[in-house]
mmCIF file with all atom_site columns, C-alpha atoms in Angstrom:
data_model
loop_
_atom_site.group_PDB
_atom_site.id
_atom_site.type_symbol
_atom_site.label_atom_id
_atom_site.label_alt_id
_atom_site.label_comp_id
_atom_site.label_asym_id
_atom_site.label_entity_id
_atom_site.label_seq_id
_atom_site.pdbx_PDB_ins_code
_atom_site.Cartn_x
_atom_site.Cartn_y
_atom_site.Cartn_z
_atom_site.occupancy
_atom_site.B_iso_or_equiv
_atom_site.pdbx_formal_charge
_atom_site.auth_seq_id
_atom_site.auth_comp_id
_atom_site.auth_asym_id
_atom_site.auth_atom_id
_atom_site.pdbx_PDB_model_num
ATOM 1   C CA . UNK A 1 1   ? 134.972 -32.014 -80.504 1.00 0.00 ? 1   UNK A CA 1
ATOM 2   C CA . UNK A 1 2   ? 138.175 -33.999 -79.296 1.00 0.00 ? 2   UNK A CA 1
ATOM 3   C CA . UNK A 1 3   ? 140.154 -32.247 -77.276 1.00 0.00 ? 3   UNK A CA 1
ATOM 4   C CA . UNK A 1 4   ? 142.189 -33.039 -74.056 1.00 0.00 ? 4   UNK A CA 1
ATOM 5   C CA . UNK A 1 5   ? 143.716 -30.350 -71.869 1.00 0.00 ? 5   UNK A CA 1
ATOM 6   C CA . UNK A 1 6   ? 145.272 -31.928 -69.137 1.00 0.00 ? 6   UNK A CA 1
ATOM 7   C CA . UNK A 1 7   ? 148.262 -30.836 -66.628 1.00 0.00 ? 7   UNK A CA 1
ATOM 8   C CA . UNK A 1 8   ? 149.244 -33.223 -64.368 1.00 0.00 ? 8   UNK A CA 1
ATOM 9   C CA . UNK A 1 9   ? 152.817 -35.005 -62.454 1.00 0.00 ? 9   UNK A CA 1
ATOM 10  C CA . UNK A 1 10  ? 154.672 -37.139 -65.089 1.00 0.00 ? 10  UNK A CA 1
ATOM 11  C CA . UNK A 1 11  ? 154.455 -40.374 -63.794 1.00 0.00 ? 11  UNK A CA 1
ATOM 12  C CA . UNK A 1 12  ? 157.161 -42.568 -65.535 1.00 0.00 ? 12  UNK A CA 1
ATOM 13  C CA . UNK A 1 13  ? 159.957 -41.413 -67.793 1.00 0.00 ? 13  UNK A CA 1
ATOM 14  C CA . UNK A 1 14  ? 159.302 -40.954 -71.903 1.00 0.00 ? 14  UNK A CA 1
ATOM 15  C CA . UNK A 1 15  ? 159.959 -44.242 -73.660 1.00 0.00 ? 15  UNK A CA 1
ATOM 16  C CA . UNK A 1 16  ? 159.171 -46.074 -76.619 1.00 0.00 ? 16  UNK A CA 1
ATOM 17  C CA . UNK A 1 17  ? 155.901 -47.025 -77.374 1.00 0.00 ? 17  UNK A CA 1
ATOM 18  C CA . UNK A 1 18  ? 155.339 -49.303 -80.436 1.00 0.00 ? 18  UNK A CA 1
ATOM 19  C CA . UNK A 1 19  ? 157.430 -49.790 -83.124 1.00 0.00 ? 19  UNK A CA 1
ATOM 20  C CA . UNK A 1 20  ? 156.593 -46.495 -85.463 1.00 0.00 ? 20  UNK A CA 1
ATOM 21  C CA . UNK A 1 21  ? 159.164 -44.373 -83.206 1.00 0.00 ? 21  UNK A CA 1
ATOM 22  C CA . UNK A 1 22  ? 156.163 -42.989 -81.064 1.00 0.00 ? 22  UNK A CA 1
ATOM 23  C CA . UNK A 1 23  ? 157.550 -41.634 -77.621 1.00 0.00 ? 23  UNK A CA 1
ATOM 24  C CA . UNK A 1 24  ? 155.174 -42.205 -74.626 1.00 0.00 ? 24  UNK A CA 1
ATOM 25  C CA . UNK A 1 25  ? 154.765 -41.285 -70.663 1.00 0.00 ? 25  UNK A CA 1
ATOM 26  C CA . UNK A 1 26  ? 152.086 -41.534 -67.817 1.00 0.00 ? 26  UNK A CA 1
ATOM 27  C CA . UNK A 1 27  ? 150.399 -38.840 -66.753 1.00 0.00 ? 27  UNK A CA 1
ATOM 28  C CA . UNK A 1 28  ? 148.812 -38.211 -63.389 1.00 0.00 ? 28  UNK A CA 1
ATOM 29  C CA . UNK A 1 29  ? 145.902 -35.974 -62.436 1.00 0.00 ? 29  UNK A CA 1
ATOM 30  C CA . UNK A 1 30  ? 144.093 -35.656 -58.986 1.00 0.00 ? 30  UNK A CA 1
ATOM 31  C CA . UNK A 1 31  ? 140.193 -37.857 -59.796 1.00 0.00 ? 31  UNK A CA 1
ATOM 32  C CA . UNK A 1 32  ? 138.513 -35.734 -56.849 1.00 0.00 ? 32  UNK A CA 1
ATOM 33  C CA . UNK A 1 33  ? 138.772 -33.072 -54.921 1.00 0.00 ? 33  UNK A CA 1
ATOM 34  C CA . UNK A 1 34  ? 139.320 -35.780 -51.203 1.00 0.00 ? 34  UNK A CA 1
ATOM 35  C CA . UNK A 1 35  ? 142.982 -36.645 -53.375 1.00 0.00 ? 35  UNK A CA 1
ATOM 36  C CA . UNK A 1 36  ? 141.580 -40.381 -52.802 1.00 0.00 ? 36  UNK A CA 1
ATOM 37  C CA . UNK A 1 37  ? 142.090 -41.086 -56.195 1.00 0.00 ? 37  UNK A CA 1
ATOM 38  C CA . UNK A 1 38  ? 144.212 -40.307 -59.139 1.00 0.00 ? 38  UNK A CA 1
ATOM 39  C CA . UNK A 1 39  ? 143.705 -40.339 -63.021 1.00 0.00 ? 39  UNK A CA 1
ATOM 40  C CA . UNK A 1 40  ? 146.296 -42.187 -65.661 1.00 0.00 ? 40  UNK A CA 1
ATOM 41  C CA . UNK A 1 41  ? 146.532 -40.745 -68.241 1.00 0.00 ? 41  UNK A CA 1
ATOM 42  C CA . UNK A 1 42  ? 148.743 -42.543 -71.280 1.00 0.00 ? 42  UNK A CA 1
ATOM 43  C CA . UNK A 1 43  ? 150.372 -39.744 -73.321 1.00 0.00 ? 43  UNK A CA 1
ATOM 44  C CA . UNK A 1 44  ? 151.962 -40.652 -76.883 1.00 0.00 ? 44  UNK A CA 1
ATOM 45  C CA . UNK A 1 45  ? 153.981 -38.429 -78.892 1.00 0.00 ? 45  UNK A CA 1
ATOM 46  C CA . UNK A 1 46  ? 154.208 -39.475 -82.605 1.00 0.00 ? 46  UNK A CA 1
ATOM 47  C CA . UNK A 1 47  ? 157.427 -39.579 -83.606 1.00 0.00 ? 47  UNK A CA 1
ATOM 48  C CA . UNK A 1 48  ? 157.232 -36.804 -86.699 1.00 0.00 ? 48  UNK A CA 1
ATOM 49  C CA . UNK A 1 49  ? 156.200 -33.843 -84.225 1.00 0.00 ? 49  UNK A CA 1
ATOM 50  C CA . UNK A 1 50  ? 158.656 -32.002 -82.867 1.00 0.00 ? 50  UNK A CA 1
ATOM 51  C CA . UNK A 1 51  ? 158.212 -32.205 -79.011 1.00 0.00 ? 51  UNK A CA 1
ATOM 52  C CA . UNK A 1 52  ? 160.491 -32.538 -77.150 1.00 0.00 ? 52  UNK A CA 1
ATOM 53  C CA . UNK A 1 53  ? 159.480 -34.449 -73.988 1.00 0.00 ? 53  UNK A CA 1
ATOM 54  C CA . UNK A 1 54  ? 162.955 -36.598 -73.347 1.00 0.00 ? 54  UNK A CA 1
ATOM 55  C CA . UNK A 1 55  ? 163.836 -34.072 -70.498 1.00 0.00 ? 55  UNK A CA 1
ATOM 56  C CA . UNK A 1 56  ? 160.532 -34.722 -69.141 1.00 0.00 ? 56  UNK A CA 1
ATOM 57  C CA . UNK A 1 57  ? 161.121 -36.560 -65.413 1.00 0.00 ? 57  UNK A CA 1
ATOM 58  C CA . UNK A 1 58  ? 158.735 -37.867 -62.743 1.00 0.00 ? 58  UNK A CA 1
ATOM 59  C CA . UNK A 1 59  ? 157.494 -35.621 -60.406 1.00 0.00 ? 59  UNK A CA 1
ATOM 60  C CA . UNK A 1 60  ? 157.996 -32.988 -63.064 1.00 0.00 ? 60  UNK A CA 1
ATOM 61  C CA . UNK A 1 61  ? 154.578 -30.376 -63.822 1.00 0.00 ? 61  UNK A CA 1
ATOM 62  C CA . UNK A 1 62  ? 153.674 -30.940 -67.707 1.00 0.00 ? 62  UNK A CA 1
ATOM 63  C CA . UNK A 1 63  ? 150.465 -29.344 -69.625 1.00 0.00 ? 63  UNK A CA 1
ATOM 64  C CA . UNK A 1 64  ? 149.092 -31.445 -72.671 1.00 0.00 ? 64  UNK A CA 1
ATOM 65  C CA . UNK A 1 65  ? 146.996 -30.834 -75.224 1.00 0.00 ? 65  UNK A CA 1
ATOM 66  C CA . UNK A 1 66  ? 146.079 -33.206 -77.577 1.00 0.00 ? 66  UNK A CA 1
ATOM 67  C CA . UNK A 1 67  ? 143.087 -35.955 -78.894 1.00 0.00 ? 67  UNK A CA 1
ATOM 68  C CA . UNK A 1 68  ? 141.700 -38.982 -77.518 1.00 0.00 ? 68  UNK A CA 1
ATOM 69  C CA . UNK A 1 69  ? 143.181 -41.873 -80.026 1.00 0.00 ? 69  UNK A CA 1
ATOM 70  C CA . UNK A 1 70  ? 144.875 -44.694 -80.655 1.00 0.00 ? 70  UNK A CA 1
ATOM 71  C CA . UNK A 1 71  ? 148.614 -44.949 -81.562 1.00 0.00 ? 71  UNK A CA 1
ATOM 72  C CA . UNK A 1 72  ? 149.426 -46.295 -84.681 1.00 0.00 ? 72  UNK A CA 1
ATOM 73  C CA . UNK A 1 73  ? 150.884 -49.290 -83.463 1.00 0.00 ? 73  UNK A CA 1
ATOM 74  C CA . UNK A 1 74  ? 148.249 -49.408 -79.926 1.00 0.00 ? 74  UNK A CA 1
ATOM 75  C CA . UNK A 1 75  ? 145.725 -51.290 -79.266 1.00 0.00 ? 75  UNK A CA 1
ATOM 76  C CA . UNK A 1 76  ? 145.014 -48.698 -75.991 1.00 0.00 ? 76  UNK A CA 1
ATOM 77  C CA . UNK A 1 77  ? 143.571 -45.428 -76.042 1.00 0.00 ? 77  UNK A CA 1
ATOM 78  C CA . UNK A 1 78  ? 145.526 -42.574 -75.362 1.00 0.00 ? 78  UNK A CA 1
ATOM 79  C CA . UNK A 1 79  ? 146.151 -38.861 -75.338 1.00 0.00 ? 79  UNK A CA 1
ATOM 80  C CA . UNK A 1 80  ? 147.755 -37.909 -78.710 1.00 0.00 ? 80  UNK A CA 1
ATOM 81  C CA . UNK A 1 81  ? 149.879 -35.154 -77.758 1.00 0.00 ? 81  UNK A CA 1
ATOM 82  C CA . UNK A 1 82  ? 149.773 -32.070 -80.007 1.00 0.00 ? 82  UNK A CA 1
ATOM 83  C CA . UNK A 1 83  ? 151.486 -29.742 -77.790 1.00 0.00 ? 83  UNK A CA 1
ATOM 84  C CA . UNK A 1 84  ? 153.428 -30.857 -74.101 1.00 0.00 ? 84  UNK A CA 1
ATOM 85  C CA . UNK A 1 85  ? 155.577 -28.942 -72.099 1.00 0.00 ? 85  UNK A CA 1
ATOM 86  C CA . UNK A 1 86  ? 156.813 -28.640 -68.619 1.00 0.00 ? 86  UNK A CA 1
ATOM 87  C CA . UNK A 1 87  ? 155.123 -26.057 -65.731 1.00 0.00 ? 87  UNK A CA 1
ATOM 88  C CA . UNK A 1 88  ? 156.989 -26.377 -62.680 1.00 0.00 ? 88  UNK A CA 1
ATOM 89  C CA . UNK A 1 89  ? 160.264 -29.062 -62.252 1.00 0.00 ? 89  UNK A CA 1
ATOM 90  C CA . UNK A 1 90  ? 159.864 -31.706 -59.529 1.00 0.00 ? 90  UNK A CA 1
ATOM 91  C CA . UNK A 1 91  ? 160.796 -31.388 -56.146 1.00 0.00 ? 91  UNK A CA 1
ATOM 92  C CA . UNK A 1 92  ? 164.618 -32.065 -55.538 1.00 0.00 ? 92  UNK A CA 1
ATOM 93  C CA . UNK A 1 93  ? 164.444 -35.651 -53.547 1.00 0.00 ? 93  UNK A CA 1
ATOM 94  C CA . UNK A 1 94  ? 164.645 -35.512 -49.736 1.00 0.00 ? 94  UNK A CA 1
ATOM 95  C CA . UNK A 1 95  ? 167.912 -35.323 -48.212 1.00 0.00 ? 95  UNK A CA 1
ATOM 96  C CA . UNK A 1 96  ? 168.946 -38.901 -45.939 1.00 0.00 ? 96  UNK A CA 1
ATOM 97  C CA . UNK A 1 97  ? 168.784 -37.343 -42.583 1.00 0.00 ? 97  UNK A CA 1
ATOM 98  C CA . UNK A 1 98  ? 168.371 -39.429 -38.983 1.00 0.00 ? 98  UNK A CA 1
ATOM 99  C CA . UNK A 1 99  ? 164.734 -39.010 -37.773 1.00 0.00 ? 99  UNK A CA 1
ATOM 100 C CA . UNK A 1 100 ? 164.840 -37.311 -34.540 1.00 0.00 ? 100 UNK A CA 1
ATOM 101 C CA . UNK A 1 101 ? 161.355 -38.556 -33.721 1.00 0.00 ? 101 UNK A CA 1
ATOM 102 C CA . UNK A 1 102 ? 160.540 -34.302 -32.184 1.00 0.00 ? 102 UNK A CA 1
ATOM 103 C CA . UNK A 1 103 ? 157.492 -34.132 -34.519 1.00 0.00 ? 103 UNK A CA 1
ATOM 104 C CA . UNK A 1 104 ? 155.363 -37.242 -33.416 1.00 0.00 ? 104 UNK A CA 1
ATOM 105 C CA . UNK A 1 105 ? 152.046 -36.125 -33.355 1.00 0.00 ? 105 UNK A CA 1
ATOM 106 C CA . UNK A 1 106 ? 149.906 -37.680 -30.412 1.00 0.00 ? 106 UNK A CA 1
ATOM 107 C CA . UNK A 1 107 ? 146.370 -36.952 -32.466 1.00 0.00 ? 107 UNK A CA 1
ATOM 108 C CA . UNK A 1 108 ? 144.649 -38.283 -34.361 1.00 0.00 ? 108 UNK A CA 1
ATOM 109 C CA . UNK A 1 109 ? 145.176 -36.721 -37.842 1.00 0.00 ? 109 UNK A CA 1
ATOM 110 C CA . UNK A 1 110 ? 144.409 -36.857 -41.502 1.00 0.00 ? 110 UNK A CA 1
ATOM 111 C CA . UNK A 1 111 ? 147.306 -37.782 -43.857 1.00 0.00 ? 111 UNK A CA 1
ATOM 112 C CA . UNK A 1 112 ? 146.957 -36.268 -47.174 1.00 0.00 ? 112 UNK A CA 1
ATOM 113 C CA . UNK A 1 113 ? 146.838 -38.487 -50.749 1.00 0.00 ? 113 UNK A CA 1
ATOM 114 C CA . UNK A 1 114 ? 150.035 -37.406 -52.323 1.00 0.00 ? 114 UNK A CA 1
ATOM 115 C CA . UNK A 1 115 ? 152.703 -38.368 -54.888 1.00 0.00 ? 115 UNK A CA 1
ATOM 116 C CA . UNK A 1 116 ? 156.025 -40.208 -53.964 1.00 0.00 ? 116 UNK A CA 1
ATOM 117 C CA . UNK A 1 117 ? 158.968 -40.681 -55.755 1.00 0.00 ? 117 UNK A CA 1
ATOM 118 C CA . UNK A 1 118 ? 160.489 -43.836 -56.422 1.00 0.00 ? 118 UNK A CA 1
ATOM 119 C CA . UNK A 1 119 ? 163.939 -45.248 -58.014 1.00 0.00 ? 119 UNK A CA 1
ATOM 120 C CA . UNK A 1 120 ? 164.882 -42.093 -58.253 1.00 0.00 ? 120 UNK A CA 1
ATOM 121 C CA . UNK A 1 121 ? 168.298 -41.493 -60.877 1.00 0.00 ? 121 UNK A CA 1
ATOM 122 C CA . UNK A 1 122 ? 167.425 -45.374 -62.621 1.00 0.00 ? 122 UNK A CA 1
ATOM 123 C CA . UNK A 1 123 ? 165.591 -45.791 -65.644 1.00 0.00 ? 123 UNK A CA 1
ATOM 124 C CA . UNK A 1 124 ? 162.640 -47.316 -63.286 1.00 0.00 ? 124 UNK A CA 1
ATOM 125 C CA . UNK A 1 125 ? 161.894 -43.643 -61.613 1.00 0.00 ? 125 UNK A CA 1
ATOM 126 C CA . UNK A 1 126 ? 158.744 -43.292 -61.309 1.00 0.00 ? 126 UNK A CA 1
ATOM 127 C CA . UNK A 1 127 ? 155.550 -41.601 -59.257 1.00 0.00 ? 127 UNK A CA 1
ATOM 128 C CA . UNK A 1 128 ? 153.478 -44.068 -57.012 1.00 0.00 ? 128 UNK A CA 1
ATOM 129 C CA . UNK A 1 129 ? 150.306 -42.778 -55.550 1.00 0.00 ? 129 UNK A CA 1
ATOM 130 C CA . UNK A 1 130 ? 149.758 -42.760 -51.606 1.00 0.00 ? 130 UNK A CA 1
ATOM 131 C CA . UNK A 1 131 ? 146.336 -42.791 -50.769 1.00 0.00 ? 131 UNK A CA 1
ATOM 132 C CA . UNK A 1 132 ? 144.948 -40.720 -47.516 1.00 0.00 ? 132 UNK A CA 1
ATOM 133 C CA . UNK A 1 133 ? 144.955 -41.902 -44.359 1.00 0.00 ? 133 UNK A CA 1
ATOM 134 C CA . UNK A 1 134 ? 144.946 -41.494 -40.295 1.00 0.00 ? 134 UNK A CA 1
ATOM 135 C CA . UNK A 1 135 ? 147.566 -41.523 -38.277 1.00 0.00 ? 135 UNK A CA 1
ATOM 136 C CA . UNK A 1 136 ? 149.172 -40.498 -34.589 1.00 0.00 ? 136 UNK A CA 1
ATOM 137 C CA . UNK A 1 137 ? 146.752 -41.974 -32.659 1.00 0.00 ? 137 UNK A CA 1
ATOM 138 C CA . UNK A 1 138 ? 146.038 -45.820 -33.575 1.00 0.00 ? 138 UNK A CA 1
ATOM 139 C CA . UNK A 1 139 ? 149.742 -46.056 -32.728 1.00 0.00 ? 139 UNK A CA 1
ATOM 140 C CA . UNK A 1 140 ? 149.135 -44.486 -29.403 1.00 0.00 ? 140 UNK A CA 1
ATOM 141 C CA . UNK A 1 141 ? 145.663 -46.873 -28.951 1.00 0.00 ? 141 UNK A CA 1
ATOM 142 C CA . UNK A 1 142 ? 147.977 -49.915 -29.695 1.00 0.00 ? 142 UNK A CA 1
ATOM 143 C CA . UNK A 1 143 ? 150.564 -49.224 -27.413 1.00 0.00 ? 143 UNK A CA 1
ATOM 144 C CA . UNK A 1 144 ? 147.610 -48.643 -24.619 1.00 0.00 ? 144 UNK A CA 1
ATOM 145 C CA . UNK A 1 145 ? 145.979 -51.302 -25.789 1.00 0.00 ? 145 UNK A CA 1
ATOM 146 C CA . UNK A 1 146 ? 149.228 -53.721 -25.633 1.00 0.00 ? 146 UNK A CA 1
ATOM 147 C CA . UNK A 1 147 ? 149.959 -52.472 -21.705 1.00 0.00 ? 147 UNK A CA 1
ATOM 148 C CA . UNK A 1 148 ? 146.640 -53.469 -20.934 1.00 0.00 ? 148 UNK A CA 1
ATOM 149 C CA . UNK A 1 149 ? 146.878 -57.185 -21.890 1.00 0.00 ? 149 UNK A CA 1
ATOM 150 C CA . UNK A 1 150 ? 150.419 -57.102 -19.791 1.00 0.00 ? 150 UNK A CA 1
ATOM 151 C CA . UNK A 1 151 ? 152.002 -56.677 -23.391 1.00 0.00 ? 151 UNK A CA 1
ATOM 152 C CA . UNK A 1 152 ? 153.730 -53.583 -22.521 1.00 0.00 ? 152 UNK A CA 1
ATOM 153 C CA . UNK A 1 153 ? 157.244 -52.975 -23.483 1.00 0.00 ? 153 UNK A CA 1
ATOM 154 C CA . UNK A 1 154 ? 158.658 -53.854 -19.758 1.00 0.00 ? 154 UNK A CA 1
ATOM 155 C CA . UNK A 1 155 ? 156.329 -56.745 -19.719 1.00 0.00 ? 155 UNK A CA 1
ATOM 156 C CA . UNK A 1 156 ? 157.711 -59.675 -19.024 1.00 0.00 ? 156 UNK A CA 1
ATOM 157 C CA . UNK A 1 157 ? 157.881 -62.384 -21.721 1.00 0.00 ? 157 UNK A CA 1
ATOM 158 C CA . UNK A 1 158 ? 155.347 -65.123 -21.625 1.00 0.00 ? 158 UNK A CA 1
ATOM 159 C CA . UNK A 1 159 ? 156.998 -68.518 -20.282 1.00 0.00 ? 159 UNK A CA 1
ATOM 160 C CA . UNK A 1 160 ? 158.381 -69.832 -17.275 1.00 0.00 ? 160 UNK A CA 1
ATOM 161 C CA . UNK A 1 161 ? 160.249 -67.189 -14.855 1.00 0.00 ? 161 UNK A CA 1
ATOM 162 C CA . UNK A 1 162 ? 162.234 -69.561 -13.086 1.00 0.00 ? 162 UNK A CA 1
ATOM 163 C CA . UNK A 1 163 ? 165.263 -70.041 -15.522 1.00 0.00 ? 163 UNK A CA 1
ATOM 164 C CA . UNK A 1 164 ? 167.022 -72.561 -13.713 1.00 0.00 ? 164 UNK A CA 1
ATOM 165 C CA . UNK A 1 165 ? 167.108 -76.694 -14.603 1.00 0.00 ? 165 UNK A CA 1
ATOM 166 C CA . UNK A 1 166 ? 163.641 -78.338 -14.253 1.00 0.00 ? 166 UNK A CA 1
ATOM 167 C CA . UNK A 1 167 ? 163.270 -79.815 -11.100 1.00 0.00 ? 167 UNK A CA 1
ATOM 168 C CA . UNK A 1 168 ? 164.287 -83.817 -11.362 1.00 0.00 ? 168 UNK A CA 1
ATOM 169 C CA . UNK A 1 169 ? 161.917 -85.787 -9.433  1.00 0.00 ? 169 UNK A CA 1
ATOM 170 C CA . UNK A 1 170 ? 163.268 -88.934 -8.776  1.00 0.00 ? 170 UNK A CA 1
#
């Protein structure tokens, strides 16, 4: 049986895809339970159903249902979309604030994989995928390790400390 039942963060906005009037997006879906890795998904909406998935934006919750197939005009496979509709609406985008630096975190921590927005408001928005990782405390080990080499930031710059005119010996 060919079924796909997928919900998962649109990843690009709807556009065409081929020349038959099919509509198309990305669709993204956590690969593991770690968030290391994330599944594409291609989506394609022929164009004589009537979904509507224009409004759809990235960052925005979506369920599918559909078959594994190839467009009429693709050479990919994809998810043929019987059914797609939105869950949840994306996250309004952060508000530009100044940093006040309060929450640095001296430990060492694990950084959760998560979705970021990009472009946001152009025709290129888009999600981007940022992998796990560690942070607080290599920053902390690299500013130890950069006083203990006399890198520090009030070391003195490598170079001559005498800044007068060379001595003329004549």
């Amino acid at each position: 049986m060919n079924t796909v039942h997928l919900i998962g963060l649109v990843g690009c906005r709807p556009r065409a895809v081929g020349t038959a009037g099919d509509r198309g997006f990305l669709l993204l879906t956590i690969a593991d339970a770690t968030a290391q890795r994330v599944d594409r998904h291609r989506v394609v909406v022929a164009a004589h159903t009537p979904i509507a998935i224009e409004d759809f934006t990235p960052g925005e919750t979506v369920y599918v249902e559909g078959r594994l197939g190839r467009p009429a005009d693709g050479r990919r496979i994809a998810v043929i979309a019987a059914q797609a509709w939105s869950i949840e609406p994306p996250l309004p985008p952060p508000a530009d604030s100044a940093a006040a630096a309060s929450h640095a975190s001296p430990r060492e921590h694990l950084r959760r994989g998560h979705a970021r927005r990009i472009a946001i408001g152009t025709p290129r928005e888009r999600l981007i995928w940022i992998r796990p990782t560690t942070v607080g405390a290599a920053d902390h080990r690299r500013a130890v390790l950069l006083e203990s080499v006399g890198m520090g930031v009030d070391a003195p710059s490598s170079g001559p400390t005498d800044h007068g005119p060379p001595d003329r010996a004549g």
